[in-house]
Structure formats: C-alpha cells, structure tokens
Amino acid sequence: MLRHTTSLLVSLALSAGAAFAQEETAALDSQYTDADGDLVADAPTEAGDLKDPGTLVFAYTPVEDPAIYEDIWEPFISHLEEVTGKDVQFFAVQSNSAEVEAMRSGRLHIAGFSTGPTPFAVNLAGAVPFAIMGADDGQFGYKLQIYTQADSDIKEVPDLAGKRVAHTSPTSNSGNLAPRALFPDLGVVPDEDYEVVYSGSHDQSMLGVVAGDYDAAPVASEVVDRMAERGLYDPAEVRIVWESDPFPTTSYAYAHDLTPELKEKIEEAFFSFDFAGTALGEEFTGVSKFIPITYKDQWKVIRQIQKANGVEYTPAGLAAE
C-alpha cells in the first residue's frame, strides 16, 4: 500500500507537469519581491527597512491547549535568548490565520507554521522557512492517516463512500488538501462520495472519531501520536485504514525583513539546540534536532497538492481557513 502511495505522489508531481518544476515562480503578495528565484520574499535592500527588535516574538502553530505548549517550548526559548542576546516572548495563536496575519503585520518575528498554511505565510507574510524538526539521520516528516473506530465496517478507503468524514480545515494539507488530491485515485471523491464535515483541527477530528461523531477522519500522524502519549484517547478504540508516505511537518521561519546578523543568530540557535532531556524532546518523539530546509525544495509537493486543489495564496484564501 505504501508503495502504491509513493506512486501516487510521483503521479501527482508529474500531473502538475514538468512545466511546474521548470517555470514555477513566486506567488508573493505585491509588497514582496523574489529577485533570486527561491520563491520566498527578498530582504529589504534599504538598511533602514531592516528590523532588529529588542524583543523577539515566537509562535508555534495553533494547538488545542496553547498554555501547555508555552511550557514545552520554554527550554528552547531560553536557548534562543542566550544565543541571540535578546528577550523572547512566546505568542499563543488561536488560528493559522491569526499567526500569518501577526507576521504580516510585523508583530511576529519567528514562528512554526503548519504544513498547509506555510505557503500562505510565505506569500502573504514574507515568512522565510529555514528549519524543520528531524532525526539524527536527517529524516523528517509525518504521514497522512485515515482513522476510524476499531469496530467500524470501514476496512479500505473505498468504504468511506456514504460516510460522514471529518476534514480539519480548508487550508490544512493532511486534513483536507492531500485527501482531496489523493483519495480520488484510491476510490473516493470527497464531497461527492462521502460527506465532508470540517472539525477545526486534527485534535477535534480524532476525538470526534473516538466519540462516534464522525465515521472516519484523515489526520496527521504526528498530532494523533502526541495525543495518544498524553492519554487524550485510547488507541485501542480506533484503527488505521490507510496511511501515506511522509510529508514535511511544521516549518520554522523568520520574517524576511530581519537583519542578516539576527537571522544568522536565529539559525544558530535552532541548529545548536539539543532536544535531549528537554520537554520539547519528550513532546516531539522521534526527532532530535532542527535540520535545514528550503521552502522551494521541501514544500514542492505541498504546493503541487494545493495547486491541484485550486488553492490561491490570497487573503481570501487564507480567510477560508
């Protein structure tokens, strides 16, 4: 099944056409430029437009309980303060839209953006992704998984036909866009063969499946794994119907208009942080460090999936989230 999934992703890339790879240009908001073709916003050319704030504001992608994650991120924030020599404030965001808007308005300097919203952050807010959580061997990512109740009659993807299935939100990659791009080749078309109900988050999708509110749900493996570790649901009550090969997980990005010296210090802080023995390391099992990435390369398949879904990186598209 995983081999078939790999062929699906390859097929998706090919269906977008070689022209996509060769001719892809930035979809940046008009206030940004991309002179070097790396698909992210260039830094301002005027020194006076570069920012070196006294306090750095850091946000992590919206989660069910932001207060818990503020504590989890505390060791990293202390390390970030030590390396940059600046105070760092954790900013608890309530939605992907709020997080993107905060960086767009200049109120947010460093952030972890979920997979699907990352292109919105890049194109609407001038975010520059540079890191991702990974293992010592350089591997990273999460899987799209379909969960149902343990005693459900859903055994294969085509069995979703006629069911009530929870997607997370319109801009979510694993929670909506990837299923819409991949599921037709697996035997079902969302909104045609089964009813799509937006739950609002991966957490709510999973809890809804456990409660029987939904017959099934496509969710991100990294989220449900952490939920199980925190005892938020009993894995014995659910069953995986299908799973994909890995997608990139949360991107870590800084605002395009920070000074080069500050960007260098921020990268140094990320790449020198030791997860071992910290709350962050305990929360994100299977990863041990931040590894370098580029938006152009690592988010290519995500952009292709979003292109297949007709996603446009506009304020209206973000608002639909």
GROMACS .gro file of C-alpha atoms in nm:
model
  321
    1MET     CA    1   0.000   0.000   0.000
    2LEU     CA    2   0.282   0.243   0.086
    3ARG     CA    3   0.449   0.161  -0.247
    4HIS     CA    4   0.121   0.249  -0.419
    5THR     CA    5   0.111   0.575  -0.221
    6THR     CA    6   0.459   0.664  -0.341
    7SER     CA    7   0.348   0.617  -0.699
    8LEU     CA    8   0.050   0.841  -0.629
    9LEU     CA    9   0.274   1.122  -0.507
   10VAL     CA   10   0.502   1.079  -0.808
   11SER     CA   11   0.198   1.077  -1.034
   12LEU     CA   12   0.072   1.394  -0.869
   13ALA     CA   13   0.403   1.565  -0.931
   14LEU     CA   14   0.404   1.454  -1.293
   15SER     CA   15   0.044   1.557  -1.345
   16ALA     CA   16   0.136   1.910  -1.243
   17GLY     CA   17   0.376   1.880  -1.536
   18ALA     CA   18   0.742   1.938  -1.587
   19ALA     CA   19   0.647   2.297  -1.659
   20PHE     CA   20   0.552   2.339  -1.292
   21ALA     CA   21   0.905   2.248  -1.184
   22GLN     CA   22   1.074   2.450  -1.455
   23GLU     CA   23   0.855   2.756  -1.466
   24GLU     CA   24   0.730   2.790  -1.110
   25THR     CA   25   0.750   3.146  -0.993
   26ALA     CA   26   0.678   3.305  -0.658
   27ALA     CA   27   0.316   3.384  -0.575
   28LEU     CA   28   0.420   3.658  -0.334
   29ASP     CA   29   0.197   3.944  -0.229
   30SER     CA   30   0.276   4.265  -0.419
   31GLN     CA   31   0.466   4.415  -0.126
   32TYR     CA   32   0.739   4.148  -0.160
   33THR     CA   33   0.995   4.064  -0.431
   34ASP     CA   34   1.182   3.747  -0.529
   35ALA     CA   35   1.483   3.851  -0.735
   36ASP     CA   36   1.681   3.530  -0.670
   37GLY     CA   37   1.401   3.288  -0.761
   38ASP     CA   38   1.396   3.098  -0.432
   39LEU     CA   39   1.015   3.157  -0.404
   40VAL     CA   40   1.042   3.349  -0.074
   41ALA     CA   41   1.050   3.722  -0.009
   42ASP     CA   42   1.381   3.901  -0.050
   43ALA     CA   43   1.519   4.102   0.238
   44PRO     CA   44   1.473   4.478   0.202
   45THR     CA   45   1.754   4.645   0.009
   46GLU     CA   46   1.749   4.960   0.221
   47ALA     CA   47   1.926   4.924   0.557
   48GLY     CA   48   1.663   5.143   0.719
   49ASP     CA   49   1.393   4.889   0.635
   50LEU     CA   50   1.569   4.603   0.816
   51LYS     CA   51   1.449   4.521   1.167
   52ASP     CA   52   1.647   4.433   1.479
   53PRO     CA   53   1.381   4.423   1.754
   54GLY     CA   54   1.479   4.431   2.119
   55THR     CA   55   1.229   4.154   2.197
   56LEU     CA   56   1.171   3.865   1.960
   57VAL     CA   57   0.819   3.724   1.939
   58PHE     CA   58   0.793   3.349   1.875
   59ALA     CA   59   0.479   3.149   1.796
   60TYR     CA   60   0.406   2.782   1.744
   61THR     CA   61   0.129   2.656   1.518
   62PRO     CA   62  -0.220   2.663   1.678
   63VAL     CA   63  -0.283   2.371   1.912
   64GLU     CA   64  -0.565   2.256   2.139
   65ASP     CA   65  -0.402   2.395   2.456
   66PRO     CA   66  -0.151   2.675   2.386
   67ALA     CA   67  -0.063   2.707   2.758
   68ILE     CA   68   0.083   2.356   2.761
   69TYR     CA   69   0.300   2.432   2.461
   70GLU     CA   70   0.431   2.754   2.610
   71ASP     CA   71   0.583   2.541   2.888
   72ILE     CA   72   0.708   2.280   2.639
   73TRP     CA   73   0.887   2.546   2.434
   74GLU     CA   74   1.043   2.717   2.739
   75PRO     CA   75   1.383   2.537   2.715
   76PHE     CA   76   1.418   2.634   2.351
   77ILE     CA   77   1.313   2.992   2.418
   78SER     CA   78   1.581   3.017   2.688
   79HIS     CA   79   1.836   2.886   2.440
   80LEU     CA   80   1.715   3.132   2.175
   81GLU     CA   81   1.755   3.418   2.423
   82GLU     CA   82   2.107   3.306   2.511
   83VAL     CA   83   2.225   3.278   2.151
   84THR     CA   84   2.060   3.595   2.018
   85GLY     CA   85   2.112   3.805   2.330
   86LYS     CA   86   1.750   3.917   2.315
   87ASP     CA   87   1.438   3.866   2.519
   88VAL     CA   88   1.195   3.622   2.356
   89GLN     CA   89   0.819   3.627   2.408
   90PHE     CA   90   0.600   3.325   2.336
   91PHE     CA   91   0.287   3.425   2.146
   92ALA     CA   92  -0.004   3.181   2.173
   93VAL     CA   93  -0.200   3.195   1.848
   94GLN     CA   94  -0.560   3.078   1.814
   95SER     CA   95  -0.569   3.008   1.441
   96ASN     CA   96  -0.349   2.975   1.134
   97SER     CA   97  -0.497   3.298   1.000
   98ALA     CA   98  -0.404   3.487   1.317
   99GLU     CA   99  -0.050   3.353   1.303
  100VAL     CA  100   0.002   3.454   0.940
  101GLU     CA  101  -0.152   3.796   0.999
  102ALA     CA  102   0.074   3.853   1.300
  103MET     CA  103   0.388   3.806   1.090
  104ARG     CA  104   0.242   4.005   0.802
  105SER     CA  105   0.181   4.299   1.036
  106GLY     CA  106   0.531   4.282   1.185
  107ARG     CA  107   0.418   4.165   1.529
  108LEU     CA  108   0.569   3.817   1.493
  109HIS     CA  109   0.935   3.752   1.414
  110ILE     CA  110   0.982   3.372   1.435
  111ALA     CA  111   0.717   3.104   1.400
  112GLY     CA  112   0.637   2.742   1.342
  113PHE     CA  113   0.375   2.718   1.065
  114SER     CA  114   0.178   2.402   0.993
  115THR     CA  115   0.240   2.228   0.662
  116GLY     CA  116  -0.060   2.358   0.468
  117PRO     CA  117  -0.052   2.717   0.597
  118THR     CA  118   0.324   2.751   0.534
  119PRO     CA  119   0.277   2.869   0.172
  120PHE     CA  120   0.027   3.130   0.293
  121ALA     CA  121   0.283   3.253   0.548
  122VAL     CA  122   0.549   3.269   0.276
  123ASN     CA  123   0.337   3.451   0.020
  124LEU     CA  124   0.121   3.674   0.239
  125ALA     CA  125   0.350   3.744   0.535
  126GLY     CA  126   0.705   3.727   0.398
  127ALA     CA  127   0.793   3.425   0.610
  128VAL     CA  128   1.121   3.251   0.520
  129PRO     CA  129   1.120   2.883   0.626
  130PHE     CA  130   1.468   2.757   0.716
  131ALA     CA  131   1.428   2.463   0.956
  132ILE     CA  132   1.221   2.157   1.041
  133MET     CA  133   1.234   1.905   1.324
  134GLY     CA  134   1.414   1.586   1.221
  135ALA     CA  135   1.609   1.283   1.331
  136ASP     CA  136   1.986   1.239   1.355
  137ASP     CA  137   1.988   1.076   1.012
  138GLY     CA  138   1.821   1.381   0.855
  139GLN     CA  139   1.481   1.219   0.812
  140PHE     CA  140   1.170   1.425   0.885
  141GLY     CA  141   0.800   1.437   0.818
  142TYR     CA  142   0.462   1.296   0.912
  143LYS     CA  143   0.209   1.069   0.748
  144LEU     CA  144  -0.146   1.128   0.641
  145GLN     CA  145  -0.352   0.860   0.814
  146ILE     CA  146  -0.720   0.769   0.796
  147TYR     CA  147  -0.865   0.666   1.132
  148THR     CA  148  -1.198   0.503   1.208
  149GLN     CA  149  -1.349   0.327   1.510
  150ALA     CA  150  -1.195  -0.012   1.595
  151ASP     CA  151  -1.525  -0.190   1.526
  152SER     CA  152  -1.613   0.011   1.214
  153ASP     CA  153  -1.712  -0.157   0.888
  154ILE     CA  154  -1.465   0.072   0.708
  155LYS     CA  155  -1.179  -0.155   0.604
  156GLU     CA  156  -1.042   0.020   0.293
  157VAL     CA  157  -1.052   0.372   0.151
  158PRO     CA  158  -1.347   0.298  -0.087
  159ASP     CA  159  -1.552   0.205   0.222
  160LEU     CA  160  -1.566   0.575   0.310
  161ALA     CA  161  -1.841   0.610   0.047
  162GLY     CA  162  -2.164   0.723   0.206
  163LYS     CA  163  -1.995   0.805   0.535
  164ARG     CA  164  -1.955   1.120   0.744
  165VAL     CA  165  -1.584   1.207   0.734
  166ALA     CA  166  -1.411   1.483   0.931
  167HIS     CA  167  -1.163   1.704   0.748
  168THR     CA  168  -0.986   1.965   0.961
  169SER     CA  169  -0.993   2.299   0.775
  170PRO     CA  170  -0.984   2.408   0.410
  171THR     CA  171  -0.613   2.505   0.406
  172SER     CA  172  -0.485   2.205   0.604
  173ASN     CA  173  -0.259   1.981   0.398
  174SER     CA  174  -0.309   1.642   0.562
  175GLY     CA  175  -0.650   1.735   0.697
  176ASN     CA  176  -0.805   1.843   0.366
  177LEU     CA  177  -0.592   1.924   0.061
  178ALA     CA  178  -0.395   1.600   0.038
  179PRO     CA  179  -0.709   1.387   0.081
  180ARG     CA  180  -0.882   1.581  -0.196
  181ALA     CA  181  -0.579   1.535  -0.424
  182LEU     CA  182  -0.505   1.171  -0.340
  183PHE     CA  183  -0.831   1.000  -0.244
  184PRO     CA  184  -0.990   1.000  -0.592
  185ASP     CA  185  -0.716   0.762  -0.710
  186LEU     CA  186  -0.787   0.547  -0.405
  187GLY     CA  187  -1.156   0.512  -0.488
  188VAL     CA  188  -1.349   0.800  -0.329
  189VAL     CA  189  -1.401   1.168  -0.408
  190PRO     CA  190  -1.451   1.393  -0.103
  191ASP     CA  191  -1.784   1.583  -0.104
  192GLU     CA  192  -1.912   1.352  -0.378
  193ASP     CA  193  -1.873   1.001  -0.241
  194TYR     CA  194  -1.873   1.097   0.126
  195GLU     CA  195  -1.987   1.394   0.335
  196VAL     CA  196  -1.707   1.628   0.443
  197VAL     CA  197  -1.751   1.791   0.784
  198TYR     CA  198  -1.486   2.041   0.897
  199SER     CA  199  -1.388   1.976   1.258
  200GLY     CA  200  -1.149   2.270   1.301
  201SER     CA  201  -0.837   2.075   1.399
  202HIS     CA  202  -0.669   1.736   1.390
  203ASP     CA  203  -0.736   1.701   1.763
  204GLN     CA  204  -1.108   1.756   1.715
  205SER     CA  205  -1.120   1.519   1.419
  206MET     CA  206  -0.960   1.242   1.622
  207LEU     CA  207  -1.172   1.300   1.931
  208GLY     CA  208  -1.480   1.308   1.708
  209VAL     CA  209  -1.392   0.969   1.562
  210VAL     CA  210  -1.343   0.827   1.912
  211ALA     CA  211  -1.679   0.970   2.020
  212GLY     CA  212  -1.854   0.842   1.708
  213ASP     CA  213  -1.941   1.189   1.582
  214TYR     CA  214  -1.759   1.105   1.257
  215ASP     CA  215  -1.722   0.772   1.081
  216ALA     CA  216  -1.360   0.846   0.992
  217ALA     CA  217  -1.104   1.124   0.959
  218PRO     CA  218  -0.781   1.195   0.769
  219VAL     CA  219  -0.531   1.329   1.023
  220ALA     CA  220  -0.161   1.399   1.068
  221SER     CA  221   0.024   1.115   1.238
  222GLU     CA  222   0.238   1.347   1.448
  223VAL     CA  223  -0.069   1.503   1.609
  224VAL     CA  224  -0.251   1.180   1.696
  225ASP     CA  225   0.072   1.024   1.824
  226ARG     CA  226   0.117   1.311   2.069
  227MET     CA  227  -0.249   1.290   2.170
  228ALA     CA  228  -0.208   0.921   2.249
  229GLU     CA  229   0.109   0.989   2.451
  230ARG     CA  230  -0.084   1.245   2.659
  231GLY     CA  231  -0.369   0.999   2.715
  232LEU     CA  232  -0.626   1.204   2.524
  233TYR     CA  233  -0.767   0.893   2.358
  234ASP     CA  234  -0.729   0.517   2.381
  235PRO     CA  235  -0.552   0.378   2.071
  236ALA     CA  236  -0.745   0.053   2.121
  237GLU     CA  237  -1.068   0.238   2.031
  238VAL     CA  238  -0.953   0.332   1.681
  239ARG     CA  239  -0.796   0.171   1.375
  240ILE     CA  240  -0.586   0.299   1.083
  241VAL     CA  241  -0.748   0.235   0.746
  242TRP     CA  242  -0.468   0.377   0.528
  243GLU     CA  243  -0.154   0.589   0.555
  244SER     CA  244   0.070   0.779   0.314
  245ASP     CA  245   0.442   0.820   0.281
  246PRO     CA  246   0.581   1.115   0.484
  247PHE     CA  247   0.502   1.482   0.416
  248PRO     CA  248   0.705   1.771   0.561
  249THR     CA  249   0.586   1.875   0.904
  250THR     CA  250   0.586   2.219   1.071
  251SER     CA  251   0.822   2.469   0.910
  252TYR     CA  252   1.016   2.714   1.124
  253ALA     CA  253   1.053   3.054   0.966
  254TYR     CA  254   1.166   3.406   1.040
  255ALA     CA  255   1.036   3.732   0.900
  256HIS     CA  256   1.208   3.833   0.575
  257ASP     CA  257   1.292   4.183   0.697
  258LEU     CA  258   1.511   4.096   0.998
  259THR     CA  259   1.875   4.200   0.976
  260PRO     CA  260   2.116   3.942   0.826
  261GLU     CA  261   2.304   3.928   1.155
  262LEU     CA  262   1.988   3.849   1.352
  263LYS     CA  263   1.878   3.584   1.101
  264GLU     CA  264   2.219   3.422   1.137
  265LYS     CA  265   2.187   3.416   1.516
  266ILE     CA  266   1.834   3.273   1.497
  267GLU     CA  267   1.954   2.992   1.269
  268GLU     CA  268   2.247   2.927   1.502
  269ALA     CA  269   2.004   2.893   1.794
  270PHE     CA  270   1.784   2.644   1.610
  271PHE     CA  271   2.064   2.428   1.474
  272SER     CA  272   2.259   2.418   1.803
  273PHE     CA  273   1.963   2.329   2.025
  274ASP     CA  274   1.989   1.989   2.194
  275PHE     CA  275   1.648   1.820   2.232
  276ALA     CA  276   1.778   1.553   2.471
  277GLY     CA  277   1.637   1.577   2.822
  278THR     CA  278   1.405   1.870   2.746
  279ALA     CA  279   1.027   1.897   2.750
  280LEU     CA  280   1.045   1.965   2.377
  281GLY     CA  281   1.232   1.641   2.319
  282GLU     CA  282   0.977   1.450   2.526
  283GLU     CA  283   0.683   1.602   2.340
  284PHE     CA  284   0.819   1.552   1.988
  285THR     CA  285   0.931   1.192   1.998
  286GLY     CA  286   1.132   1.059   1.707
  287VAL     CA  287   1.313   1.388   1.647
  288SER     CA  288   1.641   1.501   1.794
  289LYS     CA  289   1.733   1.827   1.624
  290PHE     CA  290   1.635   2.100   1.381
  291ILE     CA  291   1.762   2.041   1.029
  292PRO     CA  292   1.797   2.293   0.744
  293ILE     CA  293   1.534   2.305   0.470
  294THR     CA  294   1.423   2.538   0.194
  295TYR     CA  295   1.068   2.626   0.102
  296LYS     CA  296   1.145   2.581  -0.266
  297ASP     CA  297   1.256   2.220  -0.229
  298GLN     CA  298   1.083   2.067   0.073
  299TRP     CA  299   0.743   2.229   0.011
  300LYS     CA  300   0.729   2.145  -0.360
  301VAL     CA  301   0.488   1.851  -0.319
  302ILE     CA  302   0.269   2.060  -0.089
  303ARG     CA  303   0.246   2.338  -0.346
  304GLN     CA  304   0.157   2.078  -0.609
  305ILE     CA  305  -0.120   1.936  -0.389
  306GLN     CA  306  -0.254   2.284  -0.325
  307LYS     CA  307  -0.234   2.365  -0.696
  308ALA     CA  308  -0.437   2.051  -0.769
  309ASN     CA  309  -0.697   2.182  -0.526
  310GLY     CA  310  -0.712   2.528  -0.683
  311VAL     CA  311  -0.566   2.697  -0.377
  312GLU     CA  312  -0.472   3.063  -0.424
  313TYR     CA  313  -0.239   3.236  -0.179
  314THR     CA  314  -0.457   3.538  -0.119
  315PRO     CA  315  -0.613   3.697   0.189
  316ALA     CA  316  -0.945   3.549   0.075
  317GLY     CA  317  -0.787   3.206   0.051
  318LEU     CA  318  -0.643   3.244   0.400
  319ALA     CA  319  -0.976   3.365   0.535
  320ALA     CA  320  -1.138   3.047   0.404
  321GLU     CA  321  -0.927   2.858   0.656
   0.00000   0.00000   0.00000
